[in-house]
Short mmCIF file of C-alpha atoms and ligand atoms in Angstrom, two decimals:
data_model
loop_
_atom_site.label_atom_id
_atom_site.label_comp_id
_atom_site.label_asym_id
_atom_site.label_seq_id
_atom_site.Cartn_x
_atom_site.Cartn_y
_atom_site.Cartn_z
CA UNK A 1 -8.58 29.62 22.76
CA UNK A 2 -8.75 26.71 20.36
CA UNK A 3 -6.01 26.94 17.91
CA UNK A 4 -6.92 23.94 15.57
CA UNK A 5 -8.37 20.53 15.46
CA UNK A 6 -6.26 17.60 15.88
CA UNK A 7 -6.39 13.99 14.28
CA UNK A 8 -8.73 12.28 16.29
CA UNK A 9 -11.00 15.33 16.43
CA UNK A 10 -10.16 17.17 19.66
CA UNK A 11 -9.47 20.96 19.62
CA UNK A 12 -6.04 21.92 20.61
CA UNK A 13 -5.20 24.81 22.92
CA UNK A 14 -2.28 25.59 25.27
CA UNK A 15 -2.46 26.07 29.20
CA UNK A 16 -0.63 28.93 30.86
CA UNK A 17 2.22 26.59 31.80
CA UNK A 18 2.67 25.58 28.01
CA UNK A 19 1.08 22.21 28.21
CA UNK A 20 -1.08 21.21 25.32
CA UNK A 21 -4.83 20.77 26.10
CA UNK A 22 -7.01 18.60 24.08
CA UNK A 23 -10.82 19.59 24.25
CA UNK A 24 -13.42 17.25 22.59
CA UNK A 25 -16.36 19.22 20.85
CA UNK A 26 -14.42 22.41 20.47
CA UNK A 27 -14.06 24.49 17.27
CA UNK A 28 -11.07 26.51 16.04
CA UNK A 29 -11.17 30.03 17.49
CA UNK A 30 -13.58 29.14 20.30
CA UNK A 31 -13.09 30.88 23.62
CA UNK A 32 -13.81 28.43 26.27
CA UNK A 33 -13.69 27.78 29.98
CA UNK A 34 -12.67 24.26 30.33
CA UNK A 35 -11.95 21.81 33.30
CA UNK A 36 -9.05 19.30 33.11
CA UNK A 37 -10.55 15.73 33.29
CA UNK A 38 -7.10 13.89 33.78
CA UNK A 39 -3.78 15.08 34.93
CA UNK A 40 -0.89 14.63 32.49
CA UNK A 41 2.64 15.47 32.42
CA UNK A 42 3.04 16.48 28.92
CA UNK A 43 -0.69 17.29 27.88
CA UNK A 44 -4.05 17.57 29.42
CA UNK A 45 -7.51 16.68 28.45
CA UNK A 46 -10.34 18.98 29.25
CA UNK A 47 -13.98 19.19 28.83
CA UNK A 48 -15.95 22.44 28.05
CA UNK A 49 -17.56 24.16 30.99
CA UNK A 50 -18.73 27.35 29.17
CA UNK A 51 -18.54 28.62 25.63
CA UNK A 52 -17.38 32.28 26.16
CA UNK A 53 -17.30 33.16 22.47
CA UNK A 54 -17.76 30.89 19.47
CA UNK A 55 -14.99 30.66 16.84
CA UNK A 56 -15.78 31.61 13.25
CA UNK A 57 -16.24 27.86 12.21
CA UNK A 58 -18.67 27.02 15.02
CA UNK A 59 -22.15 25.97 13.60
CA UNK A 60 -25.34 24.29 14.85
CA UNK A 61 -25.25 20.44 15.07
CA UNK A 62 -28.18 18.76 13.21
CA UNK A 63 -28.52 15.79 15.63
CA UNK A 64 -30.31 15.89 19.05
CA UNK A 65 -27.77 13.53 20.67
CA UNK A 66 -24.68 15.23 19.18
CA UNK A 67 -22.02 15.53 21.88
CA UNK A 68 -23.32 12.45 23.71
CA UNK A 69 -23.23 9.72 20.95
CA UNK A 70 -19.86 8.47 19.98
CA UNK A 71 -20.59 8.48 16.19
CA UNK A 72 -19.87 12.04 15.37
CA UNK A 73 -17.11 14.44 16.35
CA UNK A 74 -17.59 17.48 14.28
CA UNK A 75 -21.25 18.43 13.72
CA UNK A 76 -20.55 21.83 15.47
CA UNK A 77 -17.88 22.60 12.92
CA UNK A 78 -18.68 24.11 9.53
CA UNK A 79 -18.39 21.72 6.63
CA UNK A 80 -15.65 23.82 4.85
CA UNK A 81 -13.53 23.87 7.94
CA UNK A 82 -13.96 20.03 8.46
CA UNK A 83 -12.59 19.55 4.84
CA UNK A 84 -9.70 21.87 5.33
CA UNK A 85 -8.78 20.36 8.59
CA UNK A 86 -8.84 16.74 7.06
CA UNK A 87 -6.50 17.83 4.14
CA UNK A 88 -4.05 19.25 6.79
CA UNK A 89 -4.31 16.16 9.02
CA UNK A 90 -3.43 13.92 6.04
CA UNK A 91 -0.72 16.23 4.65
CA UNK A 92 0.78 16.53 8.14
CA UNK A 93 0.76 12.97 8.79
CA UNK A 94 2.62 11.98 5.46
CA UNK A 95 5.13 14.69 6.03
CA UNK A 96 5.78 14.31 9.81
CA UNK A 97 5.36 10.69 10.35
CA UNK A 98 5.99 9.21 6.90
CA UNK A 99 8.80 11.90 6.02
CA UNK A 100 7.96 11.65 2.42
CA UNK A 101 7.94 14.38 -0.20
CA UNK A 102 4.43 15.17 -1.64
CA UNK A 103 4.09 15.91 -5.34
CA UNK A 104 2.05 18.85 -4.70
CA UNK A 105 -1.00 19.93 -2.74
CA UNK A 106 -3.43 17.38 -1.10
CA UNK A 107 -6.92 17.67 -2.57
CA UNK A 108 -9.95 16.48 -0.91
CA UNK A 109 -13.19 15.43 -2.71
CA UNK A 110 -16.14 16.42 -0.54
CA UNK A 111 -19.15 14.38 0.18
CA UNK A 112 -21.90 15.54 -2.12
CA UNK A 113 -23.92 16.09 1.03
CA UNK A 114 -22.45 16.49 4.50
CA UNK A 115 -25.56 14.72 6.00
CA UNK A 116 -27.74 11.81 4.62
CA UNK A 117 -24.74 10.07 3.16
CA UNK A 118 -24.31 6.66 5.03
CA UNK A 119 -25.65 3.75 3.04
CA UNK A 120 -24.92 1.31 5.89
CA UNK A 121 -24.83 1.36 9.67
CA UNK A 122 -24.97 -0.86 12.82
CA UNK A 123 -27.54 -0.02 15.45
CA UNK A 124 -27.71 -1.58 18.95
CA UNK A 125 -30.86 -2.96 20.69
CA UNK A 126 -30.58 -3.12 24.46
CA UNK A 127 -33.62 -3.88 26.68
CA UNK A 128 -36.20 -2.37 24.42
CA UNK A 129 -34.02 0.62 23.47
CA UNK A 130 -32.32 1.42 20.20
CA UNK A 131 -29.24 3.49 19.48
CA UNK A 132 -25.53 3.77 19.16
CA UNK A 133 -22.79 3.89 21.83
CA UNK A 134 -22.35 6.83 24.04
CA UNK A 135 -18.96 8.77 23.49
CA UNK A 136 -16.19 7.10 25.36
CA UNK A 137 -18.40 4.32 26.77
CA UNK A 138 -19.90 1.03 25.86
CA UNK A 139 -23.39 2.20 27.24
CA UNK A 140 -26.21 2.76 24.84
CA UNK A 141 -26.97 6.28 23.57
CA UNK A 142 -30.69 5.79 22.86
CA UNK A 143 -32.02 7.57 19.75
CA UNK A 144 -34.48 7.47 16.94
CA UNK A 145 -32.61 9.97 14.80
CA UNK A 146 -29.32 9.84 12.98
CA UNK A 147 -28.94 12.59 10.27
CA UNK A 148 -25.87 11.23 8.76
CA UNK A 149 -27.87 8.17 7.67
CA UNK A 150 -29.28 8.15 4.23
CA UNK A 151 -32.92 9.26 4.57
CA UNK A 152 -34.28 5.82 4.09
CA UNK A 153 -32.01 4.49 6.73
CA UNK A 154 -32.87 7.19 9.21
CA UNK A 155 -36.55 6.17 8.65
CA UNK A 156 -35.66 2.59 9.31
CA UNK A 157 -33.93 3.49 12.57
CA UNK A 158 -37.02 5.50 13.65
CA UNK A 159 -39.19 2.22 12.92
CA UNK A 160 -36.82 0.09 14.83
CA UNK A 161 -36.89 2.50 17.77
CA UNK A 162 -40.67 2.75 17.63
CA UNK A 163 -41.08 -1.05 17.63
CA UNK A 164 -37.95 -2.35 19.34
CA UNK A 165 -37.09 -6.08 18.74
CA UNK A 166 -37.31 -8.24 21.88
CA UNK A 167 -33.80 -9.62 21.68
CA UNK A 168 -30.73 -7.51 22.42
CA UNK A 169 -28.07 -7.41 19.88
CA UNK A 170 -26.72 -5.43 16.87
CA UNK A 171 -28.66 -4.79 13.68
CA UNK A 172 -27.41 -3.65 10.38
CA UNK A 173 -29.24 -0.99 8.39
CA UNK A 174 -28.33 -0.93 4.78
CA UNK A 175 -29.57 0.55 1.49
CA UNK A 176 -30.66 -2.12 -0.96
CA UNK A 177 -30.27 -1.81 -4.86
CA UNK A 178 -33.65 -0.24 -5.09
CA UNK A 179 -32.95 2.42 -2.41
CA UNK A 180 -35.07 0.87 0.16
CA UNK A 181 -33.64 0.22 3.68
CA UNK A 182 -33.06 -3.38 4.97
CA UNK A 183 -32.74 -4.01 8.80
CA UNK A 184 -30.86 -7.32 9.55
CA UNK A 185 -30.05 -8.79 13.08
CA UNK A 186 -26.39 -9.52 13.48
CA UNK A 187 -26.82 -11.39 16.77
CA UNK A 188 -24.54 -14.22 17.97
CA UNK A 189 -26.81 -16.79 16.80
CA UNK A 190 -27.14 -15.28 13.34
CA UNK A 191 -23.32 -14.89 13.15
CA UNK A 192 -22.84 -18.61 14.06
CA UNK A 193 -25.32 -19.73 11.52
CA UNK A 194 -23.68 -17.71 8.80
CA UNK A 195 -20.16 -19.03 9.71
CA UNK A 196 -21.11 -22.68 9.66
CA UNK A 197 -19.96 -24.01 6.19
CA UNK A 198 -22.82 -24.99 4.05
CA UNK A 199 -25.50 -23.74 6.57
CA UNK A 200 -28.52 -22.09 4.96
CA UNK A 201 -27.84 -18.35 4.81
CA UNK A 202 -31.40 -17.00 4.57
CA UNK A 203 -31.56 -16.15 8.30
CA UNK A 204 -28.64 -13.91 7.87
CA UNK A 205 -30.33 -11.98 5.21
CA UNK A 206 -29.80 -12.03 1.54
CA UNK A 207 -26.94 -9.90 0.22
CA UNK A 208 -27.55 -6.31 -0.54
CA UNK A 209 -26.46 -4.88 -3.69
CA UNK A 210 -24.06 -1.83 -4.19
CA UNK A 211 -24.40 -0.36 -7.64
CA UNK A 212 -20.95 1.28 -8.42
CA UNK A 213 -21.04 2.57 -12.03
CA UNK A 214 -21.68 -0.58 -14.20
CA UNK A 215 -20.86 -2.89 -11.35
CA UNK A 216 -23.18 -4.84 -8.99
CA UNK A 217 -21.70 -5.80 -5.81
CA UNK A 218 -23.73 -8.08 -3.57
CA UNK A 219 -22.86 -7.86 0.14
CA UNK A 220 -23.88 -10.12 2.84
CA UNK A 221 -24.83 -8.37 6.09
CA UNK A 222 -21.74 -8.12 8.41
CA UNK A 223 -19.27 -8.10 5.47
CA UNK A 224 -17.35 -4.77 5.24
CA UNK A 225 -19.04 -2.20 2.84
CA UNK A 226 -18.00 1.34 1.82
CA UNK A 227 -20.32 3.44 3.97
CA UNK A 228 -20.57 6.69 1.90
CA UNK A 229 -23.21 5.86 -0.78
CA UNK A 230 -22.76 9.32 -2.31
CA UNK A 231 -19.00 8.73 -2.90
CA UNK A 232 -19.11 5.06 -4.06
CA UNK A 233 -18.53 5.99 -7.74
CA UNK A 234 -15.85 8.70 -7.39
CA UNK A 235 -13.73 6.52 -5.09
CA UNK A 236 -13.95 3.48 -7.15
CA UNK A 237 -13.12 5.54 -10.31
CA UNK A 238 -10.19 7.25 -8.57
CA UNK A 239 -8.56 3.82 -7.63
CA UNK A 240 -9.27 2.15 -11.03
CA UNK A 241 -7.81 5.30 -12.84
CA UNK A 242 -4.74 5.20 -10.62
CA UNK A 243 -4.17 1.42 -11.10
CA UNK A 244 -4.43 1.94 -14.93
CA UNK A 245 -4.31 -1.50 -16.76
CA UNK A 246 -2.12 -4.15 -17.98
CA UNK A 247 -1.17 -7.81 -17.56
CA UNK A 248 -1.52 -8.45 -13.91
CA UNK A 249 -2.78 -6.66 -10.81
CA UNK A 250 -2.63 -7.81 -7.15
CA UNK A 251 -5.46 -6.67 -4.91
CA UNK A 252 -5.04 -6.90 -1.14
CA UNK A 253 -7.87 -6.72 1.32
CA UNK A 254 -10.43 -7.03 -1.58
CA UNK A 255 -13.62 -7.51 0.63
CA UNK A 256 -16.70 -8.33 -1.50
CA UNK A 257 -15.04 -6.76 -4.61
CA UNK A 258 -15.79 -3.02 -4.46
CA UNK A 259 -12.62 -2.27 -6.57
CA UNK A 260 -12.23 -5.89 -7.94
CA UNK A 261 -14.78 -5.84 -10.76
CA UNK A 262 -13.29 -2.69 -12.16
CA UNK A 263 -9.79 -4.04 -12.00
CA UNK A 264 -10.89 -7.13 -13.65
CA UNK A 265 -12.04 -5.09 -16.64
CA UNK A 266 -8.64 -3.26 -16.85
CA UNK A 267 -6.17 -6.19 -16.36
CA UNK A 268 -5.85 -9.34 -18.12
CA UNK A 269 -5.36 -11.08 -14.81
CA UNK A 270 -6.16 -10.02 -11.19
CA UNK A 271 -5.21 -11.86 -7.96
CA UNK A 272 -7.59 -10.74 -5.23
CA UNK A 273 -6.70 -11.60 -1.47
CA UNK A 274 -9.08 -11.42 1.39
CA UNK A 275 -9.09 -13.12 4.73
CA UNK A 276 -12.77 -13.02 5.79
CA UNK A 277 -14.71 -16.27 4.78
CA UNK A 278 -18.14 -14.41 4.22
CA UNK A 279 -16.34 -11.58 2.17
CA UNK A 280 -14.62 -14.33 0.06
CA UNK A 281 -18.01 -15.94 -0.67
CA UNK A 282 -19.48 -12.63 -1.70
CA UNK A 283 -16.45 -11.83 -3.88
CA UNK A 284 -16.55 -15.10 -5.57
CA UNK A 285 -20.29 -14.89 -6.27
CA UNK A 286 -20.00 -11.27 -7.48
CA UNK A 287 -17.25 -12.18 -10.00
CA UNK A 288 -19.26 -15.27 -11.22
CA UNK A 289 -22.32 -12.90 -11.62
CA UNK A 290 -20.42 -10.42 -13.74
CA UNK A 291 -18.60 -13.08 -15.78
CA UNK A 292 -15.14 -12.38 -14.76
CA UNK A 293 -13.05 -15.58 -14.81
CA UNK A 294 -9.77 -13.59 -15.05
CA UNK A 295 -9.80 -13.02 -11.20
CA UNK A 296 -8.07 -15.58 -8.94
CA UNK A 297 -9.52 -15.31 -5.42
CA UNK A 298 -7.20 -16.26 -2.63
CA UNK A 299 -8.49 -16.50 1.05
CA UNK A 300 -5.47 -15.81 3.21
CA UNK A 301 -4.03 -13.00 5.19
CA UNK A 302 -2.56 -10.29 2.88
CA UNK A 303 0.81 -10.44 4.64
CA UNK A 304 1.07 -14.24 3.86
CA UNK A 305 0.06 -13.69 0.26
CA UNK A 306 2.89 -11.22 -0.13
CA UNK A 307 5.34 -13.53 1.52
CA UNK A 308 4.41 -16.43 -0.56
CA UNK A 309 4.29 -14.56 -3.87
CA UNK A 310 6.34 -16.42 -6.63
CA UNK A 311 6.78 -15.60 -10.23
CA UNK A 312 6.20 -12.36 -12.22
CA UNK A 313 5.75 -9.23 -10.10
CA UNK A 314 2.20 -7.58 -10.74
CA UNK A 315 2.44 -4.16 -12.49
CA UNK A 316 0.26 -2.68 -9.76
CA UNK A 317 -0.69 -3.57 -6.22
CA UNK A 318 -4.01 -2.13 -4.88
CA UNK A 319 -4.42 -2.41 -1.18
CA UNK A 320 -7.25 -1.24 1.11
CA UNK A 321 -6.41 -2.48 4.63
CA UNK A 322 -8.30 -1.89 7.79
CA UNK A 323 -7.11 0.88 10.22
CA UNK A 324 -3.92 -0.65 11.18
CA UNK A 325 -2.60 -0.45 7.65
CA UNK A 326 -0.32 -3.05 6.10
CA UNK A 327 2.25 -2.88 8.81
CA UNK A 328 6.02 -2.76 8.66
CA UNK A 329 6.55 -6.56 7.97
CA UNK A 330 3.78 -6.40 5.30
CA UNK A 331 5.26 -3.22 3.63
CA UNK A 332 8.64 -4.87 3.51
CA UNK A 333 7.15 -7.94 1.70
CA UNK A 334 5.39 -5.49 -0.62
CA UNK A 335 8.65 -3.92 -1.49
CA UNK A 336 10.32 -7.31 -2.23
CA UNK A 337 7.46 -7.90 -4.69
CA UNK A 338 8.83 -5.16 -6.75
CA UNK A 339 5.56 -3.93 -8.35
CA UNK A 340 5.91 -0.79 -10.41
CA UNK A 341 2.88 1.03 -8.89
CA UNK A 342 1.21 0.76 -5.61
CA UNK A 343 -2.21 2.16 -4.95
CA UNK A 344 -2.82 2.40 -1.24
CA UNK A 345 -6.46 3.24 -0.08
CA UNK A 346 -6.38 4.09 3.66
CA UNK A 347 -8.68 5.10 6.31
CA UNK A 348 -5.96 6.21 8.73
CA UNK A 349 -3.39 8.82 7.86
CA UNK A 350 -0.96 7.75 10.65
CA UNK A 351 -0.70 4.16 9.49
CA UNK A 352 -0.70 4.96 5.82
CA UNK A 353 2.36 7.38 6.61
CA UNK A 354 4.02 4.42 8.44
CA UNK A 355 3.47 2.16 5.40
CA UNK A 356 4.60 4.85 3.01
CA UNK A 357 7.85 5.52 5.04
CA UNK A 358 8.85 1.88 4.43
CA UNK A 359 8.12 2.16 0.77
CA UNK A 360 9.96 5.47 0.26
CA UNK A 361 13.06 4.04 2.07
CA UNK A 362 13.02 1.34 -0.56
CA UNK A 363 12.90 3.77 -3.49
CA UNK A 364 9.05 4.40 -4.19
CA UNK A 365 7.92 7.96 -4.42
CA UNK A 366 4.45 9.44 -3.78
CA UNK A 367 3.07 10.53 -7.12
CA UNK A 368 -0.42 11.47 -6.00
CA UNK A 369 -2.22 11.78 -2.87
CA UNK A 370 -6.02 12.67 -2.62
CA UNK A 371 -8.35 12.57 0.31
CA UNK A 372 -11.94 11.40 0.17
CA UNK A 373 -14.50 12.74 2.72
CA UNK A 374 -16.29 9.45 3.35
CA UNK A 375 -17.33 10.36 6.75
CA UNK A 376 -18.50 14.08 7.18
CA UNK A 377 -19.17 15.12 10.78
CA UNK A 378 -16.40 12.84 11.96
CA UNK A 379 -12.76 13.19 12.13
CA UNK A 380 -12.09 10.12 9.93
CA UNK A 381 -10.47 10.80 6.54
CA UNK A 382 -9.99 8.29 3.64
CA UNK A 383 -6.99 8.66 1.34
CA UNK A 384 -5.96 7.27 -1.96
CA UNK A 385 -2.12 7.46 -2.41
CA UNK A 386 -0.20 6.44 -5.41
CA UNK A 387 3.47 5.30 -5.17
CA UNK A 388 5.61 4.57 -8.14
CA UNK A 389 8.97 2.65 -7.97
CA UNK A 390 12.14 4.04 -9.24
CA UNK A 391 11.73 7.31 -7.41
CA UNK A 392 15.36 6.65 -6.29
CA UNK A 393 14.64 7.90 -2.83
CA UNK A 394 13.43 11.29 -4.00
CA UNK A 395 10.31 10.67 -2.05
CA UNK A 396 12.15 10.96 1.25
CA UNK A 397 12.82 14.12 2.98
CA UNK A 398 16.57 14.52 3.96
C1 LIG B 1 -11.25 -1.51 4.46
S1 LIG B 1 -11.89 -3.07 4.08
C2 LIG B 1 -11.86 -2.95 2.42
C3 LIG B 1 -12.81 -3.90 1.52
C4 LIG B 1 -12.95 -3.70 0.13
N1 LIG B 1 -11.70 -3.34 -0.50
C5 LIG B 1 -13.99 -2.55 -0.02
O1 LIG B 1 -13.80 -1.60 -0.56
O2 LIG B 1 -15.15 -2.87 0.19
C6 LIG B 1 -10.64 -4.21 4.67
C7 LIG B 1 -10.93 -5.69 4.17
O3 LIG B 1 -9.65 -6.39 4.64
C8 LIG B 1 -10.12 -7.68 5.12
N2 LIG B 1 -8.90 -7.99 6.02
C9 LIG B 1 -8.54 -7.64 7.24
N3 LIG B 1 -7.45 -8.16 7.59
C10 LIG B 1 -7.03 -8.86 6.58
C11 LIG B 1 -5.73 -9.46 6.35
N4 LIG B 1 -4.76 -9.60 7.31
N5 LIG B 1 -5.54 -10.02 5.14
C12 LIG B 1 -6.45 -10.04 4.25
N6 LIG B 1 -7.68 -9.35 4.32
C13 LIG B 1 -7.89 -8.73 5.55
C14 LIG B 1 -11.37 -7.32 5.86
O4 LIG B 1 -12.12 -8.50 5.92
C15 LIG B 1 -12.03 -6.29 4.94
O5 LIG B 1 -12.79 -7.00 4.02
#
């Protein structure tokens, strides 16, 4: 009997001998017959052989390749149960791994729609077949449907599958500013052409435009973009409000400027750090187009920017790192900076918790923690955590 869903998406049960059993594609309360797929001393992995009785949260997946495709974990779990589980995963990571004190309950902002939300996706083309990767494999899961895509993108996927390109490679499907879908090849040749300094970039596709409130953010294919088009505004708004305003903000992992343009309105000066050359070009162009000369763009690793920081500490540091988080050395350098407030945007509760542990040890306290469901039907959860300096260690559990 599945007791709960774990971070990563698998259901958790206990074997007769007490070992924990992880079961992909199971739901809380399911009674299942399972077969172990790998021996383990401390825990087992198992796959479902028969569903004996469904749990109360089990529901019908919308996608014909759900369970085979590696994209989604939870289409068989009702949306309300997905949200509750993500809240718990985030809370648990902060309490157990970060050992921090939370200021109250963790809230979660749902996706306005649990399907049809993705404004951007990468699709593979292999020998005339189109699709995503199979779960747990690098092989192709061919499909012409993907119901988590925005409807225009799902139509573009169906088009691509009906008339597959001759060359193998990756394609990016993205919503343009007018709501139409754009399909752009991201093949090795395209990537090489784009990365050559001064090379014409038309072949790589013109930048797409994200409209986030009053901001226009052009993003070249291949550069990171927030994927849930339905939550762009609430996410940006939450980060901007948490950052507040003042003399100087430092933004790490700035990308093409999803948060930067709003920060530039609120702070007299912003230093924005990003390591990817194409993202930095987008960021500089977006700032120029928006008439924001008060942002200094630095192309370097965030960790180095923190180490090399001299002068007045910023009043706020906003950071939005990839899955690995800031890391212990980066977090210690962040502490040395001495900013009054840190707004940490994270797509991985475990690495967020590790970063938070370093900051709490140094006297920061968590003053707010909210989850955003940017990826319904998957086990991924996004978090916006605010930490304030001067908590005097109150953020740490004894
Ligand atoms: C999760 S994305 C966030 C981007 C942006 N904040 C947004 O919302 O679109 C992380 C960004 O960090 C950049 N990045 C990855 N490692 C980095 C590093 N060590 N230093 C600086 N930037 C890095 C990536 O290129 C990417 O643009």
